């Protein structure tokens, strides 16, 4: 490989990107649009779930229980209804996802037997939301229940001793607020890198064929690996710029914690970029048409990265066969890596295994890409 | 039939040698047993209709296509064995314009300077030379896509000679360029040849063939004849040529098909060209023959054949020979 020729190719490519508004838009605007669209659009947190209350007792006790719902940020009281038909129509019209019904004998039973119950009616058309809403409701009711018990004990014994049944003391690490945005946004960086990287490079060789410049290029002493490395270098630089944009938006705008080092982030990102840039380049060599290559690139990068990398959809909840397939999805390793860097501050050593997988992938793609390009017309 | 390979001029090395070259695409034979040699400093012109195989031969010599059989030797290197070895010695202008339209004149030159590793110390001076040669002084910063045809062709030539290759392959370099620019382009080619550059240039303009030292006539992938323009005109048609001017071409053409000693008769503009074995004999014979049919030509005279006459005649003979062979 000769540096003069490498430099000539890289400079030429850079000039061409600079003068092609389409490429430039993809390269520089994509991180912003994707970050903001998906960063705001995709959130797994349920807050302010609309709830209907039907207080059939209207006592101090029942109101006190419903106050707990009102106070919680997970729920928002949509309506207070007075009849069952009203409640049913509220659910039918999707005014609420959950309805809490306090029975007319709520206080009576509480006083007589020490236990009482409330009814929760859930709209389970979206079972995930229903499950989460139910979980939150149970938590609120048991919180209230504890208050009642302590209160009763206090009144009976005068001396309030700490009752301590077995309790789970859970501590949430790395994403203390269980904010799903902290979990999604680092993964989003992988999606953006995959999208931008493969899209741009899928055009680079096919453009030369379509514009007829390839015929002259192959008649020169330039070697296939010089063409490949020279053409990919500017895109790698663009990838670094995009990664920096993503990092800035993630931390400064969305407030996602960044606990790792920049070195680990950029080293692993370079590795991942090598894979996606290589895939785009390989497709460009094989397909020779800009439209065709960019479509296939989209299919091979964007799709597996959004669906099978674990960026949003947890891999361990997928069917076993799909789980096995995800081992082939290179973005899976990068998503694991980048989440660990952002949230856990993991270093190279802790990430050795996924890094190794990416290395193997990068080596394979580069070898294929370097061999696919032949300086012949037949 | 292949034309006889011309012996190299004394004391000069043959820079380009094709020996029994064949290139097939599937069942289609694009190049059919072609042999020729081009001496150093010689301008060899490939003349032939579109699709005759001119581009395929040039691409094979550049190492862009692998010959199906036969040998191509360029700058002493077997192209099929070492296509990369040939690259540094050749400059190539493809039929379709293939510089970067979204780069400026200067950027294109810099790119090819880098690709051919032109020594940095010399690059500025050579770029200057190429820019002056192409008449692009003052337009160094112009985007190539905005330039007109003649400039594009000269810039492409400038890029092709930037690394001072001893051999140039120019595939229809002047197609689509206005005549004045074409003339200028040929001056450049002659200057390069006079400095010892070997040039293989293809064209379908007959008048351009006259600028070549030697011509190879190519049809259906076969090399029908080679020789200098003068020699081809002299011997290429194997007879003498008469020009016959008359008022009604149709009946005249009809009658002449049966005239004695007339080998061929064809329309050229508003007159007829007759191919005869012996001009003097026919000049005496034909007016009488026509008079017997009640036809009276305005004028009949002997002319020297143009390359076009030669080409038409040789192709007709070639087709006839191929028909007989089959």
PDB file of C-alpha atoms in Angstrom, chain A residues 100-357:
ATOM      1  CA  UNK A 100     -59.827   1.490  40.738  1.00  0.00           C
ATOM      2  CA  UNK A 101     -63.083   0.607  42.421  1.00  0.00           C
ATOM      3  CA  UNK A 102     -63.382   1.029  46.181  1.00  0.00           C
ATOM      4  CA  UNK A 103     -66.263  -1.203  47.485  1.00  0.00           C
ATOM      5  CA  UNK A 104     -69.027   0.303  49.660  1.00  0.00           C
ATOM      6  CA  UNK A 105     -67.957  -1.797  52.678  1.00  0.00           C
ATOM      7  CA  UNK A 106     -64.256  -0.931  52.427  1.00  0.00           C
ATOM      8  CA  UNK A 107     -63.922   0.714  55.854  1.00  0.00           C
ATOM      9  CA  UNK A 108     -66.333  -1.615  57.536  1.00  0.00           C
ATOM     10  CA  UNK A 109     -64.398  -4.707  56.577  1.00  0.00           C
ATOM     11  CA  UNK A 110     -61.133  -3.026  57.360  1.00  0.00           C
ATOM     12  CA  UNK A 111     -62.308  -2.288  60.852  1.00  0.00           C
ATOM     13  CA  UNK A 112     -64.004  -5.645  61.421  1.00  0.00           C
ATOM     14  CA  UNK A 113     -61.549  -8.082  59.974  1.00  0.00           C
ATOM     15  CA  UNK A 114     -58.448  -5.997  59.502  1.00  0.00           C
ATOM     16  CA  UNK A 115     -58.341  -6.734  55.803  1.00  0.00           C
ATOM     17  CA  UNK A 116     -60.171  -5.275  52.917  1.00  0.00           C
ATOM     18  CA  UNK A 117     -59.770  -5.195  49.152  1.00  0.00           C
ATOM     19  CA  UNK A 118     -60.178  -2.889  46.215  1.00  0.00           C
ATOM     20  CA  UNK A 119     -60.905  -3.801  42.628  1.00  0.00           C
ATOM     21  CA  UNK A 120     -58.629  -2.934  39.729  1.00  0.00           C
ATOM     22  CA  UNK A 121     -60.034  -3.122  36.220  1.00  0.00           C
ATOM     23  CA  UNK A 122     -57.406  -3.076  33.484  1.00  0.00           C
ATOM     24  CA  UNK A 123     -57.564  -2.378  29.803  1.00  0.00           C
ATOM     25  CA  UNK A 124     -55.192  -5.092  28.570  1.00  0.00           C
ATOM     26  CA  UNK A 125     -55.347  -4.377  24.863  1.00  0.00           C
ATOM     27  CA  UNK A 126     -51.719  -3.407  25.388  1.00  0.00           C
ATOM     28  CA  UNK A 127     -50.709  -6.146  27.802  1.00  0.00           C
ATOM     29  CA  UNK A 128     -47.331  -4.666  28.553  1.00  0.00           C
ATOM     30  CA  UNK A 129     -48.778  -1.371  29.715  1.00  0.00           C
ATOM     31  CA  UNK A 130     -51.499  -3.223  31.647  1.00  0.00           C
ATOM     32  CA  UNK A 131     -48.914  -5.341  33.450  1.00  0.00           C
ATOM     33  CA  UNK A 132     -46.842  -2.371  34.405  1.00  0.00           C
ATOM     34  CA  UNK A 133     -49.889  -0.370  35.509  1.00  0.00           C
ATOM     35  CA  UNK A 134     -51.051  -3.301  37.594  1.00  0.00           C
ATOM     36  CA  UNK A 135     -47.630  -3.556  39.215  1.00  0.00           C
ATOM     37  CA  UNK A 136     -47.655   0.125  40.107  1.00  0.00           C
ATOM     38  CA  UNK A 137     -51.235  -0.139  41.493  1.00  0.00           C
ATOM     39  CA  UNK A 138     -50.300  -3.085  43.703  1.00  0.00           C
ATOM     40  CA  UNK A 139     -47.304  -1.167  44.989  1.00  0.00           C
ATOM     41  CA  UNK A 140     -49.434   1.848  45.867  1.00  0.00           C
ATOM     42  CA  UNK A 141     -52.102  -0.221  47.578  1.00  0.00           C
ATOM     43  CA  UNK A 142     -49.562  -2.127  49.665  1.00  0.00           C
ATOM     44  CA  UNK A 143     -47.930   1.152  50.589  1.00  0.00           C
ATOM     45  CA  UNK A 144     -51.284   2.339  51.847  1.00  0.00           C
ATOM     46  CA  UNK A 145     -51.825  -0.976  53.567  1.00  0.00           C
ATOM     47  CA  UNK A 146     -48.568  -0.545  55.501  1.00  0.00           C
ATOM     48  CA  UNK A 147     -49.647   2.891  56.646  1.00  0.00           C
ATOM     49  CA  UNK A 148     -52.935   1.489  57.941  1.00  0.00           C
ATOM     50  CA  UNK A 149     -51.202  -1.343  59.789  1.00  0.00           C
ATOM     51  CA  UNK A 150     -48.691   0.942  61.445  1.00  0.00           C
ATOM     52  CA  UNK A 151     -51.451   3.332  62.348  1.00  0.00           C
ATOM     53  CA  UNK A 152     -53.507   0.587  63.931  1.00  0.00           C
ATOM     54  CA  UNK A 153     -50.554  -0.744  65.881  1.00  0.00           C
ATOM     55  CA  UNK A 154     -49.776   2.723  67.084  1.00  0.00           C
ATOM     56  CA  UNK A 155     -53.273   3.172  68.380  1.00  0.00           C
ATOM     57  CA  UNK A 156     -53.406  -0.243  70.062  1.00  0.00           C
ATOM     58  CA  UNK A 157     -50.040  -0.518  71.746  1.00  0.00           C
ATOM     59  CA  UNK A 158     -49.159   3.083  72.237  1.00  0.00           C
ATOM     60  CA  UNK A 159     -45.540   2.115  71.811  1.00  0.00           C
ATOM     61  CA  UNK A 160     -44.714   1.871  68.169  1.00  0.00           C
ATOM     62  CA  UNK A 161     -42.135  -0.751  67.600  1.00  0.00           C
ATOM     63  CA  UNK A 162     -40.627  -1.377  64.279  1.00  0.00           C
ATOM     64  CA  UNK A 163     -42.182  -4.474  62.834  1.00  0.00           C
ATOM     65  CA  UNK A 164     -39.706  -6.048  60.516  1.00  0.00           C
ATOM     66  CA  UNK A 165     -40.934  -8.987  58.515  1.00  0.00           C
ATOM     67  CA  UNK A 166     -38.621 -10.224  55.805  1.00  0.00           C
ATOM     68  CA  UNK A 167     -38.188  -7.413  53.411  1.00  0.00           C
ATOM     69  CA  UNK A 168     -36.255  -7.177  50.176  1.00  0.00           C
ATOM     70  CA  UNK A 169     -33.865  -4.294  50.236  1.00  0.00           C
ATOM     71  CA  UNK A 170     -33.306  -3.792  46.565  1.00  0.00           C
ATOM     72  CA  UNK A 171     -30.814  -1.377  45.158  1.00  0.00           C
ATOM     73  CA  UNK A 172     -30.857  -0.459  41.546  1.00  0.00           C
ATOM     74  CA  UNK A 173     -27.438  -0.025  40.050  1.00  0.00           C
ATOM     75  CA  UNK A 174     -26.264   1.839  36.967  1.00  0.00           C
ATOM     76  CA  UNK A 175     -29.637   3.266  36.052  1.00  0.00           C
ATOM     77  CA  UNK A 176     -30.821   4.289  39.495  1.00  0.00           C
ATOM     78  CA  UNK A 177     -33.945   6.031  38.340  1.00  0.00           C
ATOM     79  CA  UNK A 178     -34.912   3.083  36.157  1.00  0.00           C
ATOM     80  CA  UNK A 179     -35.211   5.659  33.439  1.00  0.00           C
ATOM     81  CA  UNK A 180     -35.570   3.775  30.178  1.00  0.00           C
ATOM     82  CA  UNK A 181     -34.070   6.699  28.286  1.00  0.00           C
ATOM     83  CA  UNK A 182     -30.736   5.994  29.937  1.00  0.00           C
ATOM     84  CA  UNK A 183     -30.977   2.515  28.547  1.00  0.00           C
ATOM     85  CA  UNK A 184     -32.229   3.386  25.075  1.00  0.00           C
ATOM     86  CA  UNK A 185     -30.091   6.360  24.115  1.00  0.00           C
ATOM     87  CA  UNK A 186     -26.682   4.666  24.282  1.00  0.00           C
ATOM     88  CA  UNK A 187     -28.132   1.923  22.077  1.00  0.00           C
ATOM     89  CA  UNK A 188     -29.375   4.600  19.725  1.00  0.00           C
ATOM     90  CA  UNK A 189     -25.777   5.563  19.062  1.00  0.00           C
ATOM     91  CA  UNK A 190     -25.322   2.091  17.577  1.00  0.00           C
ATOM     92  CA  UNK A 191     -28.366   2.517  15.347  1.00  0.00           C
ATOM     93  CA  UNK A 192     -27.116   5.860  14.062  1.00  0.00           C
ATOM     94  CA  UNK A 193     -23.587   4.585  13.425  1.00  0.00           C
ATOM     95  CA  UNK A 194     -24.941   1.586  11.524  1.00  0.00           C
ATOM     96  CA  UNK A 195     -27.313   3.692   9.484  1.00  0.00           C
ATOM     97  CA  UNK A 196     -24.909   6.467   8.550  1.00  0.00           C
ATOM     98  CA  UNK A 197     -21.876   4.256   8.022  1.00  0.00           C
ATOM     99  CA  UNK A 198     -23.336   1.680   5.694  1.00  0.00           C
ATOM    100  CA  UNK A 199     -25.542   4.149   3.828  1.00  0.00           C
ATOM    101  CA  UNK A 200     -22.708   6.421   2.786  1.00  0.00           C
ATOM    102  CA  UNK A 201     -20.196   3.767   1.864  1.00  0.00           C
ATOM    103  CA  UNK A 202     -22.781   1.811  -0.105  1.00  0.00           C
ATOM    104  CA  UNK A 203     -22.664   4.680  -2.597  1.00  0.00           C
ATOM    105  CA  UNK A 204     -18.927   5.018  -2.895  1.00  0.00           C
ATOM    106  CA  UNK A 205     -18.023   2.353  -5.464  1.00  0.00           C
ATOM    107  CA  UNK A 206     -21.371   2.167  -7.228  1.00  0.00           C
ATOM    108  CA  UNK A 207     -21.134   5.917  -7.882  1.00  0.00           C
ATOM    109  CA  UNK A 208     -17.864   5.396  -9.754  1.00  0.00           C
ATOM    110  CA  UNK A 209     -19.451   2.701 -11.883  1.00  0.00           C
ATOM    111  CA  UNK A 210     -22.546   4.758 -12.600  1.00  0.00           C
ATOM    112  CA  UNK A 211     -20.605   7.880 -13.503  1.00  0.00           C
ATOM    113  CA  UNK A 212     -18.093   5.995 -15.661  1.00  0.00           C
ATOM    114  CA  UNK A 213     -15.105   7.094 -13.608  1.00  0.00           C
ATOM    115  CA  UNK A 214     -14.342   3.518 -12.602  1.00  0.00           C
ATOM    116  CA  UNK A 215     -13.065   2.604 -16.048  1.00  0.00           C
ATOM    117  CA  UNK A 216     -10.231   5.086 -15.714  1.00  0.00           C
ATOM    118  CA  UNK A 217      -9.558   4.328 -12.058  1.00  0.00           C
ATOM    119  CA  UNK A 218      -9.010   0.621 -12.742  1.00  0.00           C
ATOM    120  CA  UNK A 219      -6.565   1.436 -15.538  1.00  0.00           C
ATOM    121  CA  UNK A 220      -4.238   3.172 -13.034  1.00  0.00           C
ATOM    122  CA  UNK A 221      -1.657   1.510 -10.758  1.00  0.00           C
ATOM    123  CA  UNK A 222      -3.892   1.948  -7.687  1.00  0.00           C
ATOM    124  CA  UNK A 223      -4.431  -1.313  -5.765  1.00  0.00           C
ATOM    125  CA  UNK A 224      -7.771  -2.638  -4.482  1.00  0.00           C
ATOM    126  CA  UNK A 225      -6.753  -2.254  -0.841  1.00  0.00           C
ATOM    127  CA  UNK A 226      -5.634   1.328  -1.474  1.00  0.00           C
ATOM    128  CA  UNK A 227      -9.043   2.050  -3.000  1.00  0.00           C
ATOM    129  CA  UNK A 228     -10.797   0.473  -0.037  1.00  0.00           C
ATOM    130  CA  UNK A 229      -8.790   2.076   2.745  1.00  0.00           C
ATOM    131  CA  UNK A 230      -8.620   5.414   0.948  1.00  0.00           C
ATOM    132  CA  UNK A 231     -12.346   5.496   0.407  1.00  0.00           C
ATOM    133  CA  UNK A 232     -13.280   4.365   3.909  1.00  0.00           C
ATOM    134  CA  UNK A 233     -10.956   6.717   5.781  1.00  0.00           C
ATOM    135  CA  UNK A 234     -13.062   9.889   5.275  1.00  0.00           C
ATOM    136  CA  UNK A 235     -16.182   8.017   6.326  1.00  0.00           C
ATOM    137  CA  UNK A 236     -14.469   6.795   9.471  1.00  0.00           C
ATOM    138  CA  UNK A 237     -13.688  10.418  10.291  1.00  0.00           C
ATOM    139  CA  UNK A 238     -17.318  11.318   9.665  1.00  0.00           C
ATOM    140  CA  UNK A 239     -18.320   8.453  11.940  1.00  0.00           C
ATOM    141  CA  UNK A 240     -16.176   9.900  14.727  1.00  0.00           C
ATOM    142  CA  UNK A 241     -17.800  13.284  14.253  1.00  0.00           C
ATOM    143  CA  UNK A 242     -21.237  11.652  14.410  1.00  0.00           C
ATOM    144  CA  UNK A 243     -20.255   9.709  17.525  1.00  0.00           C
ATOM    145  CA  UNK A 244     -19.193  12.977  19.149  1.00  0.00           C
ATOM    146  CA  UNK A 245     -22.519  14.575  18.232  1.00  0.00           C
ATOM    147  CA  UNK A 246     -24.345  11.593  19.716  1.00  0.00           C
ATOM    148  CA  UNK A 247     -22.295  11.750  22.914  1.00  0.00           C
ATOM    149  CA  UNK A 248     -22.971  15.454  23.323  1.00  0.00           C
ATOM    150  CA  UNK A 249     -26.705  15.151  22.699  1.00  0.00           C
ATOM    151  CA  UNK A 250     -27.003  12.100  24.935  1.00  0.00           C
ATOM    152  CA  UNK A 251     -25.254  13.615  27.913  1.00  0.00           C
ATOM    153  CA  UNK A 252     -25.987  17.322  27.666  1.00  0.00           C
ATOM    154  CA  UNK A 253     -29.499  17.225  26.275  1.00  0.00           C
ATOM    155  CA  UNK A 254     -30.961  13.978  27.552  1.00  0.00           C
ATOM    156  CA  UNK A 255     -28.876  13.895  30.704  1.00  0.00           C
ATOM    157  CA  UNK A 256     -27.773  10.296  30.178  1.00  0.00           C
ATOM    158  CA  UNK A 257     -24.817   9.560  32.471  1.00  0.00           C
ATOM    159  CA  UNK A 258     -21.483   8.870  30.762  1.00  0.00           C
ATOM    160  CA  UNK A 259     -19.315   6.935  33.174  1.00  0.00           C
ATOM    161  CA  UNK A 260     -16.766   5.401  30.786  1.00  0.00           C
ATOM    162  CA  UNK A 261     -13.718   6.917  29.158  1.00  0.00           C
ATOM    163  CA  UNK A 262     -13.686   8.630  25.784  1.00  0.00           C
ATOM    164  CA  UNK A 263     -10.866   6.315  24.766  1.00  0.00           C
ATOM    165  CA  UNK A 264     -12.964   3.185  25.289  1.00  0.00           C
ATOM    166  CA  UNK A 265     -15.912   4.786  23.516  1.00  0.00           C
ATOM    167  CA  UNK A 266     -13.930   5.833  20.448  1.00  0.00           C
ATOM    168  CA  UNK A 267     -11.843   2.671  20.270  1.00  0.00           C
ATOM    169  CA  UNK A 268     -14.903   0.427  20.273  1.00  0.00           C
ATOM    170  CA  UNK A 269     -16.835   2.781  17.994  1.00  0.00           C
ATOM    171  CA  UNK A 270     -13.975   2.616  15.491  1.00  0.00           C
ATOM    172  CA  UNK A 271     -14.210  -1.137  15.564  1.00  0.00           C
ATOM    173  CA  UNK A 272     -17.954  -1.074  15.002  1.00  0.00           C
ATOM    174  CA  UNK A 273     -17.595   1.520  12.237  1.00  0.00           C
ATOM    175  CA  UNK A 274     -15.040  -0.696  10.528  1.00  0.00           C
ATOM    176  CA  UNK A 275     -17.683  -3.409  10.360  1.00  0.00           C
ATOM    177  CA  UNK A 276     -20.537  -1.249   9.041  1.00  0.00           C
ATOM    178  CA  UNK A 277     -18.354   0.769   6.655  1.00  0.00           C
ATOM    179  CA  UNK A 278     -16.951  -2.500   5.346  1.00  0.00           C
ATOM    180  CA  UNK A 279     -20.430  -3.928   4.813  1.00  0.00           C
ATOM    181  CA  UNK A 280     -21.516  -0.808   2.919  1.00  0.00           C
ATOM    182  CA  UNK A 281     -18.362  -0.891   0.793  1.00  0.00           C
ATOM    183  CA  UNK A 282     -18.714  -4.588   0.060  1.00  0.00           C
ATOM    184  CA  UNK A 283     -22.317  -4.081  -1.080  1.00  0.00           C
ATOM    185  CA  UNK A 284     -21.235  -1.175  -3.240  1.00  0.00           C
ATOM    186  CA  UNK A 285     -18.610  -3.336  -4.936  1.00  0.00           C
ATOM    187  CA  UNK A 286     -20.993  -6.231  -5.467  1.00  0.00           C
ATOM    188  CA  UNK A 287     -24.122  -4.378  -6.532  1.00  0.00           C
ATOM    189  CA  UNK A 288     -22.657  -1.544  -8.658  1.00  0.00           C
ATOM    190  CA  UNK A 289     -25.849   0.527  -8.482  1.00  0.00           C
ATOM    191  CA  UNK A 290     -26.240   3.296  -5.941  1.00  0.00           C
ATOM    192  CA  UNK A 291     -29.949   2.701  -5.338  1.00  0.00           C
ATOM    193  CA  UNK A 292     -29.602  -1.055  -5.079  1.00  0.00           C
ATOM    194  CA  UNK A 293     -26.600  -0.977  -2.788  1.00  0.00           C
ATOM    195  CA  UNK A 294     -28.096   1.594  -0.424  1.00  0.00           C
ATOM    196  CA  UNK A 295     -31.362  -0.346  -0.160  1.00  0.00           C
ATOM    197  CA  UNK A 296     -29.596  -3.579   0.698  1.00  0.00           C
ATOM    198  CA  UNK A 297     -27.335  -1.701   3.105  1.00  0.00           C
ATOM    199  CA  UNK A 298     -30.400  -0.380   4.905  1.00  0.00           C
ATOM    200  CA  UNK A 299     -31.779  -3.889   5.133  1.00  0.00           C
ATOM    201  CA  UNK A 300     -28.561  -5.394   6.464  1.00  0.00           C
ATOM    202  CA  UNK A 301     -27.694  -2.710   9.000  1.00  0.00           C
ATOM    203  CA  UNK A 302     -30.694  -0.708  10.172  1.00  0.00           C
ATOM    204  CA  UNK A 303     -33.069  -3.634  10.519  1.00  0.00           C
ATOM    205  CA  UNK A 304     -30.959  -6.044  12.582  1.00  0.00           C
ATOM    206  CA  UNK A 305     -29.601  -3.147  14.631  1.00  0.00           C
ATOM    207  CA  UNK A 306     -33.020  -1.871  15.637  1.00  0.00           C
ATOM    208  CA  UNK A 307     -34.682  -5.255  16.079  1.00  0.00           C
ATOM    209  CA  UNK A 308     -32.064  -7.806  17.049  1.00  0.00           C
ATOM    210  CA  UNK A 309     -29.293  -5.921  18.813  1.00  0.00           C
ATOM    211  CA  UNK A 310     -31.045  -5.555  22.137  1.00  0.00           C
ATOM    212  CA  UNK A 311     -31.043  -1.803  21.746  1.00  0.00           C
ATOM    213  CA  UNK A 312     -34.718  -1.617  22.749  1.00  0.00           C
ATOM    214  CA  UNK A 313     -36.041  -5.142  22.701  1.00  0.00           C
ATOM    215  CA  UNK A 314     -34.298  -7.288  25.319  1.00  0.00           C
ATOM    216  CA  UNK A 315     -32.625 -10.293  23.704  1.00  0.00           C
ATOM    217  CA  UNK A 316     -33.341 -12.648  26.612  1.00  0.00           C
ATOM    218  CA  UNK A 317     -37.058 -12.171  26.076  1.00  0.00           C
ATOM    219  CA  UNK A 318     -36.885 -13.318  22.463  1.00  0.00           C
ATOM    220  CA  UNK A 319     -37.700 -16.873  21.331  1.00  0.00           C
ATOM    221  CA  UNK A 320     -34.651 -19.153  21.612  1.00  0.00           C
ATOM    222  CA  UNK A 321     -34.121 -19.410  17.866  1.00  0.00           C
ATOM    223  CA  UNK A 322     -34.138 -15.628  17.480  1.00  0.00           C
ATOM    224  CA  UNK A 323     -31.759 -15.382  20.420  1.00  0.00           C
ATOM    225  CA  UNK A 324     -29.381 -17.683  18.570  1.00  0.00           C
ATOM    226  CA  UNK A 325     -29.656 -15.537  15.464  1.00  0.00           C
ATOM    227  CA  UNK A 326     -28.707 -12.415  17.405  1.00  0.00           C
ATOM    228  CA  UNK A 327     -25.218 -13.833  17.883  1.00  0.00           C
ATOM    229  CA  UNK A 328     -24.731 -13.148  14.188  1.00  0.00           C
ATOM    230  CA  UNK A 329     -25.871  -9.570  14.533  1.00  0.00           C
ATOM    231  CA  UNK A 330     -22.691  -7.542  14.905  1.00  0.00           C
ATOM    232  CA  UNK A 331     -24.576  -4.594  16.426  1.00  0.00           C
ATOM    233  CA  UNK A 332     -25.536  -6.785  19.361  1.00  0.00           C
ATOM    234  CA  UNK A 333     -21.947  -6.669  20.590  1.00  0.00           C
ATOM    235  CA  UNK A 334     -21.633  -2.951  20.100  1.00  0.00           C
ATOM    236  CA  UNK A 335     -24.941  -2.275  21.881  1.00  0.00           C
ATOM    237  CA  UNK A 336     -23.716  -4.335  24.831  1.00  0.00           C
ATOM    238  CA  UNK A 337     -20.421  -2.454  24.772  1.00  0.00           C
ATOM    239  CA  UNK A 338     -21.809   1.027  24.462  1.00  0.00           C
ATOM    240  CA  UNK A 339     -24.446   0.570  27.165  1.00  0.00           C
ATOM    241  CA  UNK A 340     -21.772  -0.737  29.493  1.00  0.00           C
ATOM    242  CA  UNK A 341     -19.508   2.221  28.709  1.00  0.00           C
ATOM    243  CA  UNK A 342     -22.234   4.817  29.256  1.00  0.00           C
ATOM    244  CA  UNK A 343     -23.930   3.350  32.317  1.00  0.00           C
ATOM    245  CA  UNK A 344     -21.303   1.170  34.007  1.00  0.00           C
ATOM    246  CA  UNK A 345     -18.157   2.933  32.945  1.00  0.00           C
ATOM    247  CA  UNK A 346     -16.788  -0.384  31.708  1.00  0.00           C
ATOM    248  CA  UNK A 347     -13.242  -0.446  30.326  1.00  0.00           C
ATOM    249  CA  UNK A 348     -11.640  -2.490  27.561  1.00  0.00           C
ATOM    250  CA  UNK A 349     -10.865  -5.424  29.869  1.00  0.00           C
ATOM    251  CA  UNK A 350     -14.444  -5.806  31.069  1.00  0.00           C
ATOM    252  CA  UNK A 351     -15.642  -5.722  27.457  1.00  0.00           C
ATOM    253  CA  UNK A 352     -13.067  -8.163  26.110  1.00  0.00           C
ATOM    254  CA  UNK A 353     -15.596 -10.727  24.916  1.00  0.00           C
ATOM    255  CA  UNK A 354     -17.883  -8.498  22.799  1.00  0.00           C
ATOM    256  CA  UNK A 355     -14.811  -6.633  21.549  1.00  0.00           C
ATOM    257  CA  UNK A 356     -13.315  -9.909  20.414  1.00  0.00           C
ATOM    258  CA  UNK A 357     -16.493 -10.776  18.524  1.00  0.00           C
TER     259      UNK A 357
END
